[in-house]
């Protein structure tokens, strides 16, 4: 199965798309959605609870180390945009 490109859903600039929510939003700051939440969402999927994009399915093909790198990037860009 082909890997899902997170930027298709969440935007190349992390500002979201018509398919998924933005990561540059206070709801995704680490005090609300910690790094472990990213791991769980990729592994198990996530029920829609903040946005109206529908449920996020599990993401096959990503290993925990991939998610660590993705999360590190998201957190870096969030800090650059005043989201801590």
PDB file of N, CA and C in Angstrom:
ATOM      1  N   UNK A   1       0.848  -1.185   0.000  1.00  0.00           N
ATOM      2  CA  UNK A   1       0.000   0.000   0.000  1.00  0.00           C
ATOM      3  C   UNK A   1       0.891   1.245   0.000  1.00  0.00           C
ATOM      4  N   UNK A   2       0.504   2.252  -0.726  1.00  0.00           N
ATOM      5  CA  UNK A   2       1.271   3.488  -0.861  1.00  0.00           C
ATOM      6  C   UNK A   2       1.142   4.354   0.391  1.00  0.00           C
ATOM      7  N   UNK A   3       2.252   5.008   0.750  1.00  0.00           N
ATOM      8  CA  UNK A   3       2.230   5.916   1.898  1.00  0.00           C
ATOM      9  C   UNK A   3       1.345   7.119   1.608  1.00  0.00           C
ATOM     10  N   UNK A   4       0.651   7.573   2.619  1.00  0.00           N
ATOM     11  CA  UNK A   4      -0.174   8.771   2.514  1.00  0.00           C
ATOM     12  C   UNK A   4       0.718   9.990   2.682  1.00  0.00           C
ATOM     13  N   UNK A   5       0.585  10.963   1.848  1.00  0.00           N
ATOM     14  CA  UNK A   5       1.332  12.211   1.958  1.00  0.00           C
ATOM     15  C   UNK A   5       0.550  13.138   2.883  1.00  0.00           C
ATOM     16  N   UNK A   6       1.102  13.370   4.068  1.00  0.00           N
ATOM     17  CA  UNK A   6       0.414  14.190   5.071  1.00  0.00           C
ATOM     18  C   UNK A   6       0.086  15.579   4.545  1.00  0.00           C
ATOM     19  N   UNK A   7       0.931  16.104   3.649  1.00  0.00           N
ATOM     20  CA  UNK A   7       0.708  17.466   3.159  1.00  0.00           C
ATOM     21  C   UNK A   7      -0.541  17.565   2.289  1.00  0.00           C
ATOM     22  N   UNK A   8      -0.966  16.471   1.688  1.00  0.00           N
ATOM     23  CA  UNK A   8      -2.211  16.494   0.908  1.00  0.00           C
ATOM     24  C   UNK A   8      -3.384  16.784   1.840  1.00  0.00           C
ATOM     25  N   UNK A   9      -3.338  16.207   3.029  1.00  0.00           N
ATOM     26  CA  UNK A   9      -4.422  16.393   3.992  1.00  0.00           C
ATOM     27  C   UNK A   9      -4.280  17.690   4.786  1.00  0.00           C
ATOM     28  N   UNK A  10      -3.070  17.944   5.270  1.00  0.00           N
ATOM     29  CA  UNK A  10      -2.855  19.040   6.223  1.00  0.00           C
ATOM     30  C   UNK A  10      -2.184  20.264   5.611  1.00  0.00           C
ATOM     31  N   UNK A  11      -1.923  20.221   4.319  1.00  0.00           N
ATOM     32  CA  UNK A  11      -1.336  21.354   3.612  1.00  0.00           C
ATOM     33  C   UNK A  11       0.186  21.360   3.666  1.00  0.00           C
ATOM     34  N   UNK A  12       0.795  21.702   2.566  1.00  0.00           N
ATOM     35  CA  UNK A  12       2.256  21.746   2.501  1.00  0.00           C
ATOM     36  C   UNK A  12       2.808  22.781   3.471  1.00  0.00           C
ATOM     37  N   UNK A  13       2.002  23.788   3.772  1.00  0.00           N
ATOM     38  CA  UNK A  13       2.396  24.847   4.701  1.00  0.00           C
ATOM     39  C   UNK A  13       1.793  24.628   6.086  1.00  0.00           C
ATOM     40  N   UNK A  14       1.204  23.456   6.307  1.00  0.00           N
ATOM     41  CA  UNK A  14       0.554  23.057   7.564  1.00  0.00           C
ATOM     42  C   UNK A  14      -0.688  23.879   7.878  1.00  0.00           C
ATOM     43  N   UNK A  15      -1.214  24.604   6.883  1.00  0.00           N
ATOM     44  CA  UNK A  15      -2.393  25.442   7.091  1.00  0.00           C
ATOM     45  C   UNK A  15      -3.687  24.736   6.696  1.00  0.00           C
ATOM     46  N   UNK A  16      -3.607  23.428   6.467  1.00  0.00           N
ATOM     47  CA  UNK A  16      -4.793  22.654   6.133  1.00  0.00           C
ATOM     48  C   UNK A  16      -5.100  22.669   4.649  1.00  0.00           C
ATOM     49  N   UNK A  17      -6.114  21.937   4.297  1.00  0.00           N
ATOM     50  CA  UNK A  17      -6.578  21.871   2.906  1.00  0.00           C
ATOM     51  C   UNK A  17      -8.073  21.585   2.937  1.00  0.00           C
ATOM     52  N   UNK A  18      -8.641  21.364   1.775  1.00  0.00           N
ATOM     53  CA  UNK A  18     -10.055  20.998   1.752  1.00  0.00           C
ATOM     54  C   UNK A  18     -10.265  19.549   2.176  1.00  0.00           C
ATOM     55  N   UNK A  19      -9.157  18.843   2.474  1.00  0.00           N
ATOM     56  CA  UNK A  19      -9.228  17.440   2.875  1.00  0.00           C
ATOM     57  C   UNK A  19      -8.891  17.210   4.343  1.00  0.00           C
ATOM     58  N   UNK A  20      -8.271  18.197   5.002  1.00  0.00           N
ATOM     59  CA  UNK A  20      -7.859  17.988   6.377  1.00  0.00           C
ATOM     60  C   UNK A  20      -7.536  19.286   7.091  1.00  0.00           C
ATOM     61  N   UNK A  21      -7.480  19.219   8.414  1.00  0.00           N
ATOM     62  CA  UNK A  21      -7.303  20.418   9.236  1.00  0.00           C
ATOM     63  C   UNK A  21      -5.872  20.940   9.258  1.00  0.00           C
ATOM     64  N   UNK A  22      -5.711  22.185   9.668  1.00  0.00           N
ATOM     65  CA  UNK A  22      -4.382  22.779   9.776  1.00  0.00           C
ATOM     66  C   UNK A  22      -3.688  22.335  11.064  1.00  0.00           C
ATOM     67  N   UNK A  23      -2.376  22.133  10.984  1.00  0.00           N
ATOM     68  CA  UNK A  23      -1.587  21.910  12.194  1.00  0.00           C
ATOM     69  C   UNK A  23      -1.146  23.231  12.807  1.00  0.00           C
ATOM     70  N   UNK A  24      -1.274  24.319  12.054  1.00  0.00           N
ATOM     71  CA  UNK A  24      -0.950  25.643  12.588  1.00  0.00           C
ATOM     72  C   UNK A  24      -2.209  26.231  13.221  1.00  0.00           C
ATOM     73  N   UNK A  25      -2.626  25.590  14.272  1.00  0.00           N
ATOM     74  CA  UNK A  25      -3.826  25.985  15.000  1.00  0.00           C
ATOM     75  C   UNK A  25      -3.602  25.620  16.467  1.00  0.00           C
ATOM     76  N   UNK A  26      -4.033  26.471  17.386  1.00  0.00           N
ATOM     77  CA  UNK A  26      -3.806  26.188  18.810  1.00  0.00           C
ATOM     78  C   UNK A  26      -4.334  24.835  19.288  1.00  0.00           C
ATOM     79  N   UNK A  27      -5.323  24.273  18.611  1.00  0.00           N
ATOM     80  CA  UNK A  27      -5.847  22.976  19.044  1.00  0.00           C
ATOM     81  C   UNK A  27      -4.771  21.892  18.941  1.00  0.00           C
ATOM     82  N   UNK A  28      -3.760  22.097  18.095  1.00  0.00           N
ATOM     83  CA  UNK A  28      -2.696  21.109  17.938  1.00  0.00           C
ATOM     84  C   UNK A  28      -1.444  21.447  18.734  1.00  0.00           C
ATOM     85  N   UNK A  29      -1.502  22.467  19.609  1.00  0.00           N
ATOM     86  CA  UNK A  29      -0.327  22.742  20.423  1.00  0.00           C
ATOM     87  C   UNK A  29      -0.060  21.545  21.331  1.00  0.00           C
ATOM     88  N   UNK A  30       1.196  21.407  21.729  1.00  0.00           N
ATOM     89  CA  UNK A  30       1.616  20.192  22.426  1.00  0.00           C
ATOM     90  C   UNK A  30       0.897  19.971  23.750  1.00  0.00           C
ATOM     91  N   UNK A  31       0.398  21.022  24.383  1.00  0.00           N
ATOM     92  CA  UNK A  31      -0.313  20.837  25.648  1.00  0.00           C
ATOM     93  C   UNK A  31      -1.711  20.250  25.441  1.00  0.00           C
ATOM     94  N   UNK A  32      -2.228  20.315  24.227  1.00  0.00           N
ATOM     95  CA  UNK A  32      -3.555  19.765  23.939  1.00  0.00           C
ATOM     96  C   UNK A  32      -3.449  18.431  23.190  1.00  0.00           C
ATOM     97  N   UNK A  33      -2.648  18.404  22.156  1.00  0.00           N
ATOM     98  CA  UNK A  33      -2.391  17.177  21.399  1.00  0.00           C
ATOM     99  C   UNK A  33      -0.891  16.906  21.475  1.00  0.00           C
ATOM    100  N   UNK A  34      -0.497  16.120  22.456  1.00  0.00           N
ATOM    101  CA  UNK A  34       0.912  15.795  22.645  1.00  0.00           C
ATOM    102  C   UNK A  34       1.459  14.953  21.509  1.00  0.00           C
ATOM    103  N   UNK A  35       2.775  14.802  21.500  1.00  0.00           N
ATOM    104  CA  UNK A  35       3.432  14.055  20.428  1.00  0.00           C
ATOM    105  C   UNK A  35       2.920  12.622  20.325  1.00  0.00           C
ATOM    106  N   UNK A  36       2.600  12.004  21.452  1.00  0.00           N
ATOM    107  CA  UNK A  36       2.080  10.629  21.428  1.00  0.00           C
ATOM    108  C   UNK A  36       0.755  10.547  20.671  1.00  0.00           C
ATOM    109  N   UNK A  37       0.002  11.638  20.656  1.00  0.00           N
ATOM    110  CA  UNK A  37      -1.263  11.665  19.935  1.00  0.00           C
ATOM    111  C   UNK A  37      -1.035  11.476  18.437  1.00  0.00           C
ATOM    112  N   UNK A  38       0.040  12.050  17.908  1.00  0.00           N
ATOM    113  CA  UNK A  38       0.371  11.857  16.497  1.00  0.00           C
ATOM    114  C   UNK A  38       0.657  10.383  16.225  1.00  0.00           C
ATOM    115  N   UNK A  39       1.432   9.747  17.122  1.00  0.00           N
ATOM    116  CA  UNK A  39       1.742   8.326  16.949  1.00  0.00           C
ATOM    117  C   UNK A  39       0.461   7.487  16.943  1.00  0.00           C
ATOM    118  N   UNK A  40      -0.427   7.759  17.892  1.00  0.00           N
ATOM    119  CA  UNK A  40      -1.673   6.995  17.986  1.00  0.00           C
ATOM    120  C   UNK A  40      -2.569   7.223  16.776  1.00  0.00           C
ATOM    121  N   UNK A  41      -2.637   8.466  16.292  1.00  0.00           N
ATOM    122  CA  UNK A  41      -3.488   8.762  15.133  1.00  0.00           C
ATOM    123  C   UNK A  41      -2.983   8.045  13.887  1.00  0.00           C
ATOM    124  N   UNK A  42      -1.677   8.019  13.687  1.00  0.00           N
ATOM    125  CA  UNK A  42      -1.120   7.339  12.516  1.00  0.00           C
ATOM    126  C   UNK A  42      -1.368   5.832  12.620  1.00  0.00           C
ATOM    127  N   UNK A  43      -1.151   5.277  13.792  1.00  0.00           N
ATOM    128  CA  UNK A  43      -1.300   3.829  13.971  1.00  0.00           C
ATOM    129  C   UNK A  43      -2.755   3.373  13.943  1.00  0.00           C
ATOM    130  N   UNK A  44      -3.629   4.110  14.643  1.00  0.00           N
ATOM    131  CA  UNK A  44      -5.003   3.649  14.852  1.00  0.00           C
ATOM    132  C   UNK A  44      -6.073   4.457  14.129  1.00  0.00           C
ATOM    133  N   UNK A  45      -5.672   5.594  13.557  1.00  0.00           N
ATOM    134  CA  UNK A  45      -6.661   6.507  13.014  1.00  0.00           C
ATOM    135  C   UNK A  45      -7.205   7.372  14.140  1.00  0.00           C
ATOM    136  N   UNK A  46      -8.066   8.304  13.792  1.00  0.00           N
ATOM    137  CA  UNK A  46      -8.610   9.223  14.788  1.00  0.00           C
ATOM    138  C   UNK A  46     -10.031   9.606  14.395  1.00  0.00           C
ATOM    139  N   UNK A  47     -10.921   9.545  15.354  1.00  0.00           N
ATOM    140  CA  UNK A  47     -12.292   9.977  15.123  1.00  0.00           C
ATOM    141  C   UNK A  47     -12.329  11.499  14.986  1.00  0.00           C
ATOM    142  N   UNK A  48     -13.132  11.999  14.088  1.00  0.00           N
ATOM    143  CA  UNK A  48     -13.297  13.447  13.922  1.00  0.00           C
ATOM    144  C   UNK A  48     -13.857  14.011  15.216  1.00  0.00           C
ATOM    145  N   UNK A  49     -13.177  15.016  15.771  1.00  0.00           N
ATOM    146  CA  UNK A  49     -13.686  15.607  16.995  1.00  0.00           C
ATOM    147  C   UNK A  49     -13.464  17.111  17.094  1.00  0.00           C
ATOM    148  N   UNK A  50     -12.634  17.691  16.256  1.00  0.00           N
ATOM    149  CA  UNK A  50     -12.461  19.150  16.242  1.00  0.00           C
ATOM    150  C   UNK A  50     -12.904  19.760  14.918  1.00  0.00           C
ATOM    151  N   UNK A  51     -12.896  18.966  13.876  1.00  0.00           N
ATOM    152  CA  UNK A  51     -13.126  19.461  12.522  1.00  0.00           C
ATOM    153  C   UNK A  51     -14.178  18.611  11.832  1.00  0.00           C
ATOM    154  N   UNK A  52     -14.630  19.070  10.697  1.00  0.00           N
ATOM    155  CA  UNK A  52     -15.656  18.345   9.940  1.00  0.00           C
ATOM    156  C   UNK A  52     -15.096  17.728   8.655  1.00  0.00           C
ATOM    157  N   UNK A  53     -13.931  17.132   8.765  1.00  0.00           N
ATOM    158  CA  UNK A  53     -13.321  16.480   7.604  1.00  0.00           C
ATOM    159  C   UNK A  53     -13.568  14.982   7.600  1.00  0.00           C
ATOM    160  N   UNK A  54     -14.240  14.484   8.605  1.00  0.00           N
ATOM    161  CA  UNK A  54     -14.434  13.050   8.732  1.00  0.00           C
ATOM    162  C   UNK A  54     -13.304  12.429   9.538  1.00  0.00           C
ATOM    163  N   UNK A  55     -13.429  11.146   9.791  1.00  0.00           N
ATOM    164  CA  UNK A  55     -12.431  10.433  10.567  1.00  0.00           C
ATOM    165  C   UNK A  55     -11.130  10.304   9.779  1.00  0.00           C
ATOM    166  N   UNK A  56     -10.011  10.301  10.499  1.00  0.00           N
ATOM    167  CA  UNK A  56      -8.713  10.042   9.879  1.00  0.00           C
ATOM    168  C   UNK A  56      -8.463   8.545   9.962  1.00  0.00           C
ATOM    169  N   UNK A  57      -8.221   7.905   8.826  1.00  0.00           N
ATOM    170  CA  UNK A  57      -7.930   6.471   8.867  1.00  0.00           C
ATOM    171  C   UNK A  57      -6.494   6.243   9.343  1.00  0.00           C
ATOM    172  N   UNK A  58      -6.178   5.016   9.785  1.00  0.00           N
ATOM    173  CA  UNK A  58      -4.780   4.699  10.069  1.00  0.00           C
ATOM    174  C   UNK A  58      -3.937   4.928   8.815  1.00  0.00           C
ATOM    175  N   UNK A  59      -2.653   5.206   9.019  1.00  0.00           N
ATOM    176  CA  UNK A  59      -1.764   5.476   7.892  1.00  0.00           C
ATOM    177  C   UNK A  59      -0.775   4.320   7.750  1.00  0.00           C
ATOM    178  N   UNK A  60      -1.059   3.385   6.844  1.00  0.00           N
ATOM    179  CA  UNK A  60      -0.144   2.261   6.662  1.00  0.00           C
ATOM    180  C   UNK A  60       1.169   2.732   6.035  1.00  0.00           C
ATOM    181  N   UNK A  61       2.232   2.042   6.364  1.00  0.00           N
ATOM    182  CA  UNK A  61       3.515   2.327   5.737  1.00  0.00           C
ATOM    183  C   UNK A  61       4.386   3.292   6.509  1.00  0.00           C
ATOM    184  N   UNK A  62       3.834   3.976   7.496  1.00  0.00           N
ATOM    185  CA  UNK A  62       4.656   4.860   8.323  1.00  0.00           C
ATOM    186  C   UNK A  62       5.052   4.106   9.584  1.00  0.00           C
ATOM    187  N   UNK A  63       6.320   4.197   9.929  1.00  0.00           N
ATOM    188  CA  UNK A  63       6.807   3.584  11.159  1.00  0.00           C
ATOM    189  C   UNK A  63       6.921   4.672  12.223  1.00  0.00           C
ATOM    190  N   UNK A  64       6.982   4.290  13.488  1.00  0.00           N
ATOM    191  CA  UNK A  64       7.068   5.296  14.549  1.00  0.00           C
ATOM    192  C   UNK A  64       8.174   6.331  14.344  1.00  0.00           C
ATOM    193  N   UNK A  65       9.315   5.920  13.822  1.00  0.00           N
ATOM    194  CA  UNK A  65      10.405   6.876  13.588  1.00  0.00           C
ATOM    195  C   UNK A  65      10.011   7.918  12.543  1.00  0.00           C
ATOM    196  N   UNK A  66       9.256   7.507  11.521  1.00  0.00           N
ATOM    197  CA  UNK A  66       8.753   8.469  10.535  1.00  0.00           C
ATOM    198  C   UNK A  66       7.878   9.515  11.224  1.00  0.00           C
ATOM    199  N   UNK A  67       7.025   9.048  12.125  1.00  0.00           N
ATOM    200  CA  UNK A  67       6.095   9.944  12.808  1.00  0.00           C
ATOM    201  C   UNK A  67       6.864  10.899  13.724  1.00  0.00           C
ATOM    202  N   UNK A  68       7.933  10.430  14.339  1.00  0.00           N
ATOM    203  CA  UNK A  68       8.776  11.311  15.165  1.00  0.00           C
ATOM    204  C   UNK A  68       9.320  12.451  14.312  1.00  0.00           C
ATOM    205  N   UNK A  69       9.808  12.143  13.129  1.00  0.00           N
ATOM    206  CA  UNK A  69      10.348  13.182  12.232  1.00  0.00           C
ATOM    207  C   UNK A  69       9.249  14.152  11.785  1.00  0.00           C
ATOM    208  N   UNK A  70       8.100  13.629  11.458  1.00  0.00           N
ATOM    209  CA  UNK A  70       6.974  14.480  11.051  1.00  0.00           C
ATOM    210  C   UNK A  70       6.561  15.385  12.205  1.00  0.00           C
ATOM    211  N   UNK A  71       6.422  14.810  13.395  1.00  0.00           N
ATOM    212  CA  UNK A  71       6.013  15.579  14.565  1.00  0.00           C
ATOM    213  C   UNK A  71       7.039  16.653  14.904  1.00  0.00           C
ATOM    214  N   UNK A  72       8.310  16.325  14.800  1.00  0.00           N
ATOM    215  CA  UNK A  72       9.370  17.305  15.059  1.00  0.00           C
ATOM    216  C   UNK A  72       9.248  18.481  14.105  1.00  0.00           C
ATOM    217  N   UNK A  73       8.994  18.195  12.837  1.00  0.00           N
ATOM    218  CA  UNK A  73       8.813  19.261  11.847  1.00  0.00           C
ATOM    219  C   UNK A  73       7.583  20.106  12.186  1.00  0.00           C
ATOM    220  N   UNK A  74       6.475  19.454  12.498  1.00  0.00           N
ATOM    221  CA  UNK A  74       5.248  20.181  12.831  1.00  0.00           C
ATOM    222  C   UNK A  74       5.486  21.092  14.031  1.00  0.00           C
ATOM    223  N   UNK A  75       6.121  20.578  15.067  1.00  0.00           N
ATOM    224  CA  UNK A  75       6.379  21.383  16.267  1.00  0.00           C
ATOM    225  C   UNK A  75       7.294  22.572  15.964  1.00  0.00           C
ATOM    226  N   UNK A  76       8.288  22.364  15.111  1.00  0.00           N
ATOM    227  CA  UNK A  76       9.193  23.453  14.734  1.00  0.00           C
ATOM    228  C   UNK A  76       8.426  24.566  14.031  1.00  0.00           C
ATOM    229  N   UNK A  77       7.605  24.211  13.059  1.00  0.00           N
ATOM    230  CA  UNK A  77       6.835  25.206  12.318  1.00  0.00           C
ATOM    231  C   UNK A  77       5.789  25.862  13.230  1.00  0.00           C
ATOM    232  N   UNK A  78       5.206  25.102  14.121  1.00  0.00           N
ATOM    233  CA  UNK A  78       4.267  25.691  15.076  1.00  0.00           C
ATOM    234  C   UNK A  78       4.958  26.772  15.914  1.00  0.00           C
ATOM    235  N   UNK A  79       6.140  26.464  16.462  1.00  0.00           N
ATOM    236  CA  UNK A  79       6.868  27.448  17.278  1.00  0.00           C
ATOM    237  C   UNK A  79       7.175  28.703  16.469  1.00  0.00           C
ATOM    238  N   UNK A  80       7.565  28.516  15.209  1.00  0.00           N
ATOM    239  CA  UNK A  80       7.857  29.667  14.340  1.00  0.00           C
ATOM    240  C   UNK A  80       6.619  30.538  14.131  1.00  0.00           C
ATOM    241  N   UNK A  81       5.445  29.952  14.341  1.00  0.00           N
ATOM    242  CA  UNK A  81       4.179  30.674  14.157  1.00  0.00           C
ATOM    243  C   UNK A  81       3.489  30.989  15.479  1.00  0.00           C
ATOM    244  N   UNK A  82       4.237  30.912  16.578  1.00  0.00           N
ATOM    245  CA  UNK A  82       3.708  31.312  17.873  1.00  0.00           C
ATOM    246  C   UNK A  82       2.810  30.305  18.560  1.00  0.00           C
ATOM    247  N   UNK A  83       2.833  29.070  18.103  1.00  0.00           N
ATOM    248  CA  UNK A  83       2.032  28.009  18.719  1.00  0.00           C
ATOM    249  C   UNK A  83       2.983  27.124  19.496  1.00  0.00           C
ATOM    250  N   UNK A  84       2.755  27.023  20.800  1.00  0.00           N
ATOM    251  CA  UNK A  84       3.694  26.258  21.643  1.00  0.00           C
ATOM    252  C   UNK A  84       3.005  25.119  22.282  1.00  0.00           C
TER     253      UNK A  84
END
